[in-house]
Coordinates of C-alpha atoms and ligand atoms in Angstrom, one line a residue:
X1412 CA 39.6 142.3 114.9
X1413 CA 40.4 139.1 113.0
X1414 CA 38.3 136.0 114.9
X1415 CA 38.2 132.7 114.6
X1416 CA 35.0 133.2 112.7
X1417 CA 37.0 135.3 110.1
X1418 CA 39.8 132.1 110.1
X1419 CA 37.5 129.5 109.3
X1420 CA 36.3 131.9 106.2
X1421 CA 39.4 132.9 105.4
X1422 CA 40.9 129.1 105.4
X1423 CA 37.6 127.8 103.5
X1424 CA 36.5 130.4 100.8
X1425 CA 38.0 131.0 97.6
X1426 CA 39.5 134.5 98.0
X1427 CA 37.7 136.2 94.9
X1428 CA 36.3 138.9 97.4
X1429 CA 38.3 142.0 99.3
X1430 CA 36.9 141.8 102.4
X1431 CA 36.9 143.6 105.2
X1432 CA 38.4 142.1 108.7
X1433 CA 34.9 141.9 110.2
X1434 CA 32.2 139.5 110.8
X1435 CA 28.7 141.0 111.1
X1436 CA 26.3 139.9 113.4
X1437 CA 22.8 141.7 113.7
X1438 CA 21.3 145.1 112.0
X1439 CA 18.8 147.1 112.9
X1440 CA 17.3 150.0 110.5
X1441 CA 20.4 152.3 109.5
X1442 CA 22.8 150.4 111.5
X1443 CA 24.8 147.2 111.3
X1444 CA 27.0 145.8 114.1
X1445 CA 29.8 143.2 114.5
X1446 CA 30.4 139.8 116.5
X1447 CA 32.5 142.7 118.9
X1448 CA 29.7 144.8 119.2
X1449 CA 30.7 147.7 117.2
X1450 CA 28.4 149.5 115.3
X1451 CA 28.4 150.1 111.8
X1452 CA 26.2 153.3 109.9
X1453 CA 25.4 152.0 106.5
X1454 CA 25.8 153.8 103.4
X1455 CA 26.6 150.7 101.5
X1456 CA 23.0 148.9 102.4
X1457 CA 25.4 145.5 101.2
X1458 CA 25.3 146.7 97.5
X1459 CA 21.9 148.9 97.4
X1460 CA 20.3 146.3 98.6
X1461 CA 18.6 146.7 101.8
X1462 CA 16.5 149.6 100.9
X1463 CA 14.0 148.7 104.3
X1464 CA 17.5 148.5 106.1
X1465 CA 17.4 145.8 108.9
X1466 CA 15.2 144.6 110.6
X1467 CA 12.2 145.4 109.6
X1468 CA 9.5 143.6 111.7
X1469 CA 6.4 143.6 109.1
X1470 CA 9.3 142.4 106.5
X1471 CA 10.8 139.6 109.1
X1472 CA 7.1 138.0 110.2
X1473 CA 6.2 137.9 106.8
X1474 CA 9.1 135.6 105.5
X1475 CA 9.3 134.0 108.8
X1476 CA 5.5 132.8 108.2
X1477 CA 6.3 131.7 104.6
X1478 CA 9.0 129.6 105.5
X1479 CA 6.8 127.9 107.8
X1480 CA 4.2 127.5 105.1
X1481 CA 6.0 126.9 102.2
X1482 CA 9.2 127.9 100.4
X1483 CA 10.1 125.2 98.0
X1484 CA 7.6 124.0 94.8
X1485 CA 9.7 124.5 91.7
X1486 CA 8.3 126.0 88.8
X1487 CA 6.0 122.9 87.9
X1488 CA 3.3 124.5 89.7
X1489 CA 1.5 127.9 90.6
X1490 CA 2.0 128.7 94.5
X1491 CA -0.4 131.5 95.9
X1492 CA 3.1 134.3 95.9
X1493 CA 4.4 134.2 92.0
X1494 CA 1.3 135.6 90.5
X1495 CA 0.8 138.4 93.4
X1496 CA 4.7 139.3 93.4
X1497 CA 4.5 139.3 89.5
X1498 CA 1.5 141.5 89.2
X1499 CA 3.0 144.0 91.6
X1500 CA 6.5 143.8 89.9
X1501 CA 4.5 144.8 86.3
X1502 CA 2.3 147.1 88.3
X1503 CA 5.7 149.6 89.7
X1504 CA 7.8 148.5 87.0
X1505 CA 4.5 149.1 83.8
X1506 CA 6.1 145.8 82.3
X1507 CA 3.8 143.1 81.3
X1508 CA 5.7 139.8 82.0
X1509 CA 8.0 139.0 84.5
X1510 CA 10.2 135.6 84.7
X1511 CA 11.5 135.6 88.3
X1512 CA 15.6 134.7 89.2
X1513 CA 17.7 134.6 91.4
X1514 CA 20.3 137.3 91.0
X1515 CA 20.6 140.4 89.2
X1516 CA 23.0 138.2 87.1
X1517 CA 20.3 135.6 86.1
X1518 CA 18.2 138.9 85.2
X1519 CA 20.9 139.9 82.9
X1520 CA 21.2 136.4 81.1
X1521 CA 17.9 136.0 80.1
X1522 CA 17.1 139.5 78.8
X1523 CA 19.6 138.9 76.8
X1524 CA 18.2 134.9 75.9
X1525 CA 14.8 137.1 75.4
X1526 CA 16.2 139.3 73.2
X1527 CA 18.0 136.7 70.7
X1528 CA 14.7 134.7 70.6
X1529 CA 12.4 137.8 69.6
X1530 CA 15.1 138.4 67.2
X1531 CA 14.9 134.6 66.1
X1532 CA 11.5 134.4 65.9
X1533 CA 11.0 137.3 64.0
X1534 CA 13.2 135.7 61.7
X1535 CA 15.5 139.5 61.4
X1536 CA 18.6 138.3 60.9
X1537 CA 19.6 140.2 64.5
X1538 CA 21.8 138.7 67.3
X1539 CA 24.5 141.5 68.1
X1540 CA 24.5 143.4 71.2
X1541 CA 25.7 147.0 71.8
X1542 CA 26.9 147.7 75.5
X1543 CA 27.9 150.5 76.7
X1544 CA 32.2 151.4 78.2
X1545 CA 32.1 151.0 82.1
X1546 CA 29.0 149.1 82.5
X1547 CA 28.6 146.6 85.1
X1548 CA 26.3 143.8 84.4
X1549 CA 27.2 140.5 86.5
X1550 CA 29.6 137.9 86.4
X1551 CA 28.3 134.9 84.7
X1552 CA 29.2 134.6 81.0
X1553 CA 26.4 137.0 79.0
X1554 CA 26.6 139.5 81.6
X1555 CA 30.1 139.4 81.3
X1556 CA 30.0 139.3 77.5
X1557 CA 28.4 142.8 78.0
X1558 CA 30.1 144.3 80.9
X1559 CA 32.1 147.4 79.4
X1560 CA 35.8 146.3 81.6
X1561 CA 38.1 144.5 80.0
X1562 CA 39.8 143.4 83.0
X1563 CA 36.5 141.5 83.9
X1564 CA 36.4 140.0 80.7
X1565 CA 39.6 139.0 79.4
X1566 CA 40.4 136.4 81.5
X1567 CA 37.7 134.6 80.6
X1568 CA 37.3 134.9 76.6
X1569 CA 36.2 134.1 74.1
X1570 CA 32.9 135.5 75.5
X1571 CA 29.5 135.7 73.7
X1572 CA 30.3 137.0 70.3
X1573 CA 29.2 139.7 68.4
X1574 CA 29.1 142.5 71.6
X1575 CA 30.4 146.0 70.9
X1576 CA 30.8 148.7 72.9
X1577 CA 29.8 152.1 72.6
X1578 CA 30.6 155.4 74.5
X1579 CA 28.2 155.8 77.2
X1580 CA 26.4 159.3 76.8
X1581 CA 28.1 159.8 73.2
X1582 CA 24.8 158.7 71.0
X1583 CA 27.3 159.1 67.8
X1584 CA 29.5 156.1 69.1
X1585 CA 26.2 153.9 69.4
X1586 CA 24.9 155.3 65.9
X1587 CA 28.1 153.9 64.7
X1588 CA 28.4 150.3 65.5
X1589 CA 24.3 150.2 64.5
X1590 CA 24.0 147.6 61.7
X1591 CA 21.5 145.1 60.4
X1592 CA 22.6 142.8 62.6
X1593 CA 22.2 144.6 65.8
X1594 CA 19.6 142.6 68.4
X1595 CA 19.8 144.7 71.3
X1596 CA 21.0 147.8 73.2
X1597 CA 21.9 147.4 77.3
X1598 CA 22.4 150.1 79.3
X1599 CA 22.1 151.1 83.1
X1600 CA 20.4 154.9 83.3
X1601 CA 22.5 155.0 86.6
X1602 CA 26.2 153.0 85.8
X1603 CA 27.1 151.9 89.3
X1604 CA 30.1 150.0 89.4
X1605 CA 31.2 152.2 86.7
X1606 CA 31.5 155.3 88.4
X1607 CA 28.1 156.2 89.3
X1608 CA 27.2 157.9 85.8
X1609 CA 24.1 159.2 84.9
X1610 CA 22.5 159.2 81.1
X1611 CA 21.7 162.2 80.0
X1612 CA 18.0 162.7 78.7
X1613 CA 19.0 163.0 75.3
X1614 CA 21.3 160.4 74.8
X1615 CA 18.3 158.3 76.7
X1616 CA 16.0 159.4 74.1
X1617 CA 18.4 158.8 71.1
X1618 CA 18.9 155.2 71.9
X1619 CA 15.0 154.8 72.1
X1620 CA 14.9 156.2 68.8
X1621 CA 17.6 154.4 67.2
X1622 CA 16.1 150.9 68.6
X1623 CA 11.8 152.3 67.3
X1624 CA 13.5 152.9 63.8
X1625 CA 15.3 149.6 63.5
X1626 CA 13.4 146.7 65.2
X1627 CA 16.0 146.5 67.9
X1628 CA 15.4 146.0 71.7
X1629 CA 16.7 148.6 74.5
X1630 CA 17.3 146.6 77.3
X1631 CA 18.0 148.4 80.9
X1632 CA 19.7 147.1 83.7
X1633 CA 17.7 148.4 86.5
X1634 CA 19.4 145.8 89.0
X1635 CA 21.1 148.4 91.1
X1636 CA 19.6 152.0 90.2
X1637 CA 16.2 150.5 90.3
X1638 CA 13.6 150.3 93.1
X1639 CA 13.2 153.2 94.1
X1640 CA 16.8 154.2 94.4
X1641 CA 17.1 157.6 91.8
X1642 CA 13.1 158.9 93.2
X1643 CA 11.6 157.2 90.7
X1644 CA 10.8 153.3 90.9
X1645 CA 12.9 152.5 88.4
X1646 CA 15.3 154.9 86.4
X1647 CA 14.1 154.9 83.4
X1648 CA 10.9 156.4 84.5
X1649 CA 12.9 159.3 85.8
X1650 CA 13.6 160.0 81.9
X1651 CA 10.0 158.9 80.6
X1652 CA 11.7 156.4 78.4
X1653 CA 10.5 152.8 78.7
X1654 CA 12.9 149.9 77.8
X1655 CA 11.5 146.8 76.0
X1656 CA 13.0 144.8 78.6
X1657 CA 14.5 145.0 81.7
X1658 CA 16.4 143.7 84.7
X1659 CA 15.9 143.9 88.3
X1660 CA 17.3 142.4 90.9
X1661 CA 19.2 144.0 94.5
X1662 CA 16.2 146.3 96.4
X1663 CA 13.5 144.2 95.1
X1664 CA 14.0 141.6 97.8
X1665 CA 15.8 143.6 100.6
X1666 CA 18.1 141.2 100.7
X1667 CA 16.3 137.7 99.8
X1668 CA 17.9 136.4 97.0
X1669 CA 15.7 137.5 94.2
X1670 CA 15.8 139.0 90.8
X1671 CA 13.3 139.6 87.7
X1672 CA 13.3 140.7 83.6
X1673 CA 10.5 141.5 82.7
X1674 CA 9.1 142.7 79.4
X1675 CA 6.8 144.3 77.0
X1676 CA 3.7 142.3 75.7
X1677 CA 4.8 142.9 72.3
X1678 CA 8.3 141.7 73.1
X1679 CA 7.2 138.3 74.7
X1680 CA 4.3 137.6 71.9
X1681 CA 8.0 136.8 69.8
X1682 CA 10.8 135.5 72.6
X1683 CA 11.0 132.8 75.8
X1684 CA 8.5 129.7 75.0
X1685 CA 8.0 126.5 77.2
X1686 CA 11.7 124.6 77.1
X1687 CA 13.5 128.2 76.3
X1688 CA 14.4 129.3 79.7
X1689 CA 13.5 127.9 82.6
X1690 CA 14.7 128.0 86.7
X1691 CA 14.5 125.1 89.4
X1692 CA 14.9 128.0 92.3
X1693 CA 13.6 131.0 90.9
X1694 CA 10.4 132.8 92.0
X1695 CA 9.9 130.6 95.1
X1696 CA 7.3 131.1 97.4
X1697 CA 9.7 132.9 99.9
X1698 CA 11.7 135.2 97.1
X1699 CA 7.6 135.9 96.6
X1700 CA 6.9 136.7 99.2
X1701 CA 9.8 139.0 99.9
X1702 CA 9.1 140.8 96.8
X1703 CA 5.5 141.4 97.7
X1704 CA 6.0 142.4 101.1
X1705 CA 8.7 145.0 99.9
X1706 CA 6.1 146.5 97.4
X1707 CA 3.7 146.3 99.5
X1708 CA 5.5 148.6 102.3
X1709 CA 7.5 150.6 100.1
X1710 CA 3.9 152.3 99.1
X1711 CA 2.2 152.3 103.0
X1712 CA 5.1 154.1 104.0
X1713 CA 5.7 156.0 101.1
X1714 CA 9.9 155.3 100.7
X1715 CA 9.7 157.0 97.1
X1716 CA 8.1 160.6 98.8
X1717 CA 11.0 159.7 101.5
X1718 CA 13.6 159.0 98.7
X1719 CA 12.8 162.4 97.0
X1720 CA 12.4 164.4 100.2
X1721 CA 15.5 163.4 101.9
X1722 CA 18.0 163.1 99.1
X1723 CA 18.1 166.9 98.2
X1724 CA 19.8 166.7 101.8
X1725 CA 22.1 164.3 100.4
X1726 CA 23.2 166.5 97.6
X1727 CA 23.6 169.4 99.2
X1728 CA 25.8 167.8 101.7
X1729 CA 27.9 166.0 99.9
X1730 CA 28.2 169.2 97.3
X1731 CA 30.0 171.1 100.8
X1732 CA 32.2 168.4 101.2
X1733 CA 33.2 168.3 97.9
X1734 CA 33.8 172.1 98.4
X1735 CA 35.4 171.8 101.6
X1736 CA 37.9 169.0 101.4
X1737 CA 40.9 169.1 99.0
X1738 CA 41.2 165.5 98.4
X1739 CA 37.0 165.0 97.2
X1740 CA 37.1 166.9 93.5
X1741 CA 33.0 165.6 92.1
X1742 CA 30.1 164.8 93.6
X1743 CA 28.0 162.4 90.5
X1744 CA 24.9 160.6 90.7
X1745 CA 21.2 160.9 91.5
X1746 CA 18.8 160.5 94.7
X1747 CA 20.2 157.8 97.2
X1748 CA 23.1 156.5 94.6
X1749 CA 25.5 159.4 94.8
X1750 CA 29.1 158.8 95.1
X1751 CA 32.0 161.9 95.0
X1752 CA 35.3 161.5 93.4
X1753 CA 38.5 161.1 95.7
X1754 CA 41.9 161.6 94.8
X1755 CA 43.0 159.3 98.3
X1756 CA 44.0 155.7 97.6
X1757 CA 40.4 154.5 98.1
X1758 CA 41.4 151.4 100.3
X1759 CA 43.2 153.8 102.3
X1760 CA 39.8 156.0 102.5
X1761 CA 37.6 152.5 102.9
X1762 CA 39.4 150.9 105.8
X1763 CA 39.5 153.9 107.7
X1764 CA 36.0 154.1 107.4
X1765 CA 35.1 150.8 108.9
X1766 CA 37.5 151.9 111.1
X1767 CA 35.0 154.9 112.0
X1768 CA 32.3 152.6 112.0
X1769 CA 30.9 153.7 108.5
X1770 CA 30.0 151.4 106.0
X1771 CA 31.0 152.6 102.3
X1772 CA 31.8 151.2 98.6
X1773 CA 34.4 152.2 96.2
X1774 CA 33.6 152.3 92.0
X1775 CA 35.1 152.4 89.2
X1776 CA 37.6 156.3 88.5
X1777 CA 38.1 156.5 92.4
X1778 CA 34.7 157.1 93.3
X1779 CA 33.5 156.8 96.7
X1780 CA 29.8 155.3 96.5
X1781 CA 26.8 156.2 98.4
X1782 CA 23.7 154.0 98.4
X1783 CA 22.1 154.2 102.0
X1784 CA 18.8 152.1 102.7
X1785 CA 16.5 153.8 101.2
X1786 CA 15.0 154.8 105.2
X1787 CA 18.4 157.0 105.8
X1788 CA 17.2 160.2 107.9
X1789 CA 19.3 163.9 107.5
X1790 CA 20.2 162.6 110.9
X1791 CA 22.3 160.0 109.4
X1792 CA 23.4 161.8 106.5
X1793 CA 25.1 164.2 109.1
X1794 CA 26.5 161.5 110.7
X1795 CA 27.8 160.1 107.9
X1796 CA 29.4 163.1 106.9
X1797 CA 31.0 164.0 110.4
X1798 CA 33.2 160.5 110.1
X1799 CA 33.4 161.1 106.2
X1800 CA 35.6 164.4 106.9
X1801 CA 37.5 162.5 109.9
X1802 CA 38.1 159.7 107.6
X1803 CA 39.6 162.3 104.6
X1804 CA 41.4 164.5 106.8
Ligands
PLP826 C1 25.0 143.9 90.9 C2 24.7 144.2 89.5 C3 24.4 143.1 88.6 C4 24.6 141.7 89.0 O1 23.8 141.3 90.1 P1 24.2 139.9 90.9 O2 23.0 139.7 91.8 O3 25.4 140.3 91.7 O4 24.4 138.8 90.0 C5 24.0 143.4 87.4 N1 23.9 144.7 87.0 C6 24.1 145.7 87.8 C7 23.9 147.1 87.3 C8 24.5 145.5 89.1 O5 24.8 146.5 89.9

């Protein structure tokens, strides 16, 4: 139902967003509902974001008491949240430094300024990047430089030069554009707007090697298959191969704008120094305090042993609708960021969803995504698969 809360958006906004014809009002743990009432199950958690889902009363008192503390300083001084949310960040994440930001975006645009100053320091000669075909990395002008669609890019080149793209999962088309001048290697373990495609361990490993052998970094892009979303904490620690810098962003703030890169010790002895980089919002005591709170419950109530106990369920449910419904051909992906492969016009299959009160995301090769809050029960994943069958009958 289109309201006049919809209107005034719809007049106002510039239309760069598909959106559905509903105005949400409230949420509370799996479940989101409208200005009319209607209730919404959420399998989208607004981008993998809301890993706590909503409402979360420890969560809500906590930034409700930071606000009324504090949640402006700027980065001129220390505030009592930076250092904790940092620490804990490095702690899950077995980084060393963090610079805080405010989108996964942000995250993306200085690991990349991190990168070309280590290189610049070291005086190497690098300043290339390799990314990978169907990557997603963010909208502002580096992470578009290295997002792997053309149609995201061309409008807006020239782009940041000197950023070629390899095969993701085919370690020969990375070996090939390798040269003297490469800086850096991005890569999400989990491509999510892509398609939801997973590396495979080898091809994980290979780019590790190639980057130990030649001085380059191997940036990941953790922003959406991170925080706990795969069963590990981040993705790359499902493989046991560490990046020298990565970015974060989505589930580390449930939903407070908030987003990190972080690196090794032995990368940030060479890159960002006082005047490099720098962020008048970023790392505020309330974005903090978010990301301390998250961390904090994510381990009391143990959302990674939840993660890896209840997304079997996932698997094996989506694997008998794949088996049971002509028009769903794949099931891809890993732990709570699964999708399955639809041959339906997928904003036939999404508005009939909504219509069914079921919250979902399209990607990239007709994929049909599925990244719950992280506190999704089997009793949701059933539900989610009765209206899924209505919805592709
Ligand atoms: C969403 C996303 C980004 C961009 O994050 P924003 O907060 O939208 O700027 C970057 N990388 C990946 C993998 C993402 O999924």
């Amino acid at each position: 139902m289109v309201n006049n809360k919809i209107k005034a958006a719809e007049e106002n906004l510039l239309p760069v967003y598909n959106r559905f014809p509903i105005a949400l009002d409230h949420g509370e743990g799996m479940y989101l509902y409208d200005t009319d009432g209607k209730e919404y199950l959420d399998f989208a958690a607004g981008f993998a974001v809301s890993g706590l889902g909503y409402g979360n009363q420890e969560l809500n008192d906590a930034l409700k008491a930071q606000i009324d503390k504090l949640y402006h300083t700027s980065n001129l001084y220390y505030h009592e949240n930076c250092g904790i949310a940092a620490r804990e960040l490095n702690r899950i994440s077995g980084m060393d430094r963090i610079f805080f930001t405010n989108s996964g975006g942000e995250a993306i645009e200085g690991a990349l300024k991190a990168a070309r100053k280590y290189a610049y320091t070291k005086k190497n000669g690098r300043y290339e990047f390799i990314a990978m075909e169907n990557s997603f990395h963010g909208r502002t002008f580096g992470a578009v430089s290295v997002t792997g669609h053309d149609s995201y890019r061309e409008p807006f080149e020239p782009l940041v030069p000197g950023v070629h793209f390899a095969k993701f999962n085919d370690l020969d088309s990375v070996k090939a554009l390798v040269n003297d001048k490469t800086c850096a290697i991005i890569l999400e373990p989990l491509q999510g707007e892509g398609g939801i495609n997973l590396a495979e361990q080898s091809f994980m490993e290979g780019i590790r090697k190639i980057c130990d052998e030649n001085d380059i970094l191997m940036i990941c892009d953790e922003v959406q298959c991170g925080m706990g979303r795969t069963g590990t904490m981040f993705a790359w620690q499902g493989f046991g191969v560490k990046p020298d810098i990565m970015a974060m962003a989505k589930g580390i703030g449930n939903g407070i704008p908030v987003g990190a890169f972080a690196m090794k010790e032995e990368v940030a002895e060479y890159s960002l120094k006082p005047g490099d980089h720098g962020s008048t919002y970023a790392g505020n005591p309330l974005a903090c305090a978010a990301v301390r709170k998250v961390i904090e419950i994510f381990e009391k109530e143990d959302i990674l042993g939840h993660v890896n106990k209840v997304a079997p369920y996932l698997t094996k449910k989506l694997d008998e609708l794949v088996a049971e419904t002509d028009c769903v051909t794949k099931r891809k992906g890993k732990g709570l960021m699964q999708g399955i492969v639809v041959t339906k016009p997928l904003k036939e299959v999404n508005a009939k969803a909504v219509e069914e009160g079921l919250l979902i995301i399209q990607a990239e090769g007709n994929v049909i995504r599925f990244v719950p809050p992280l506190i999704v029960e089997e009793k949701h994943i059933d539900q989610m698969i009765e209206k899924m069958k209505k919805v592709l009958a």
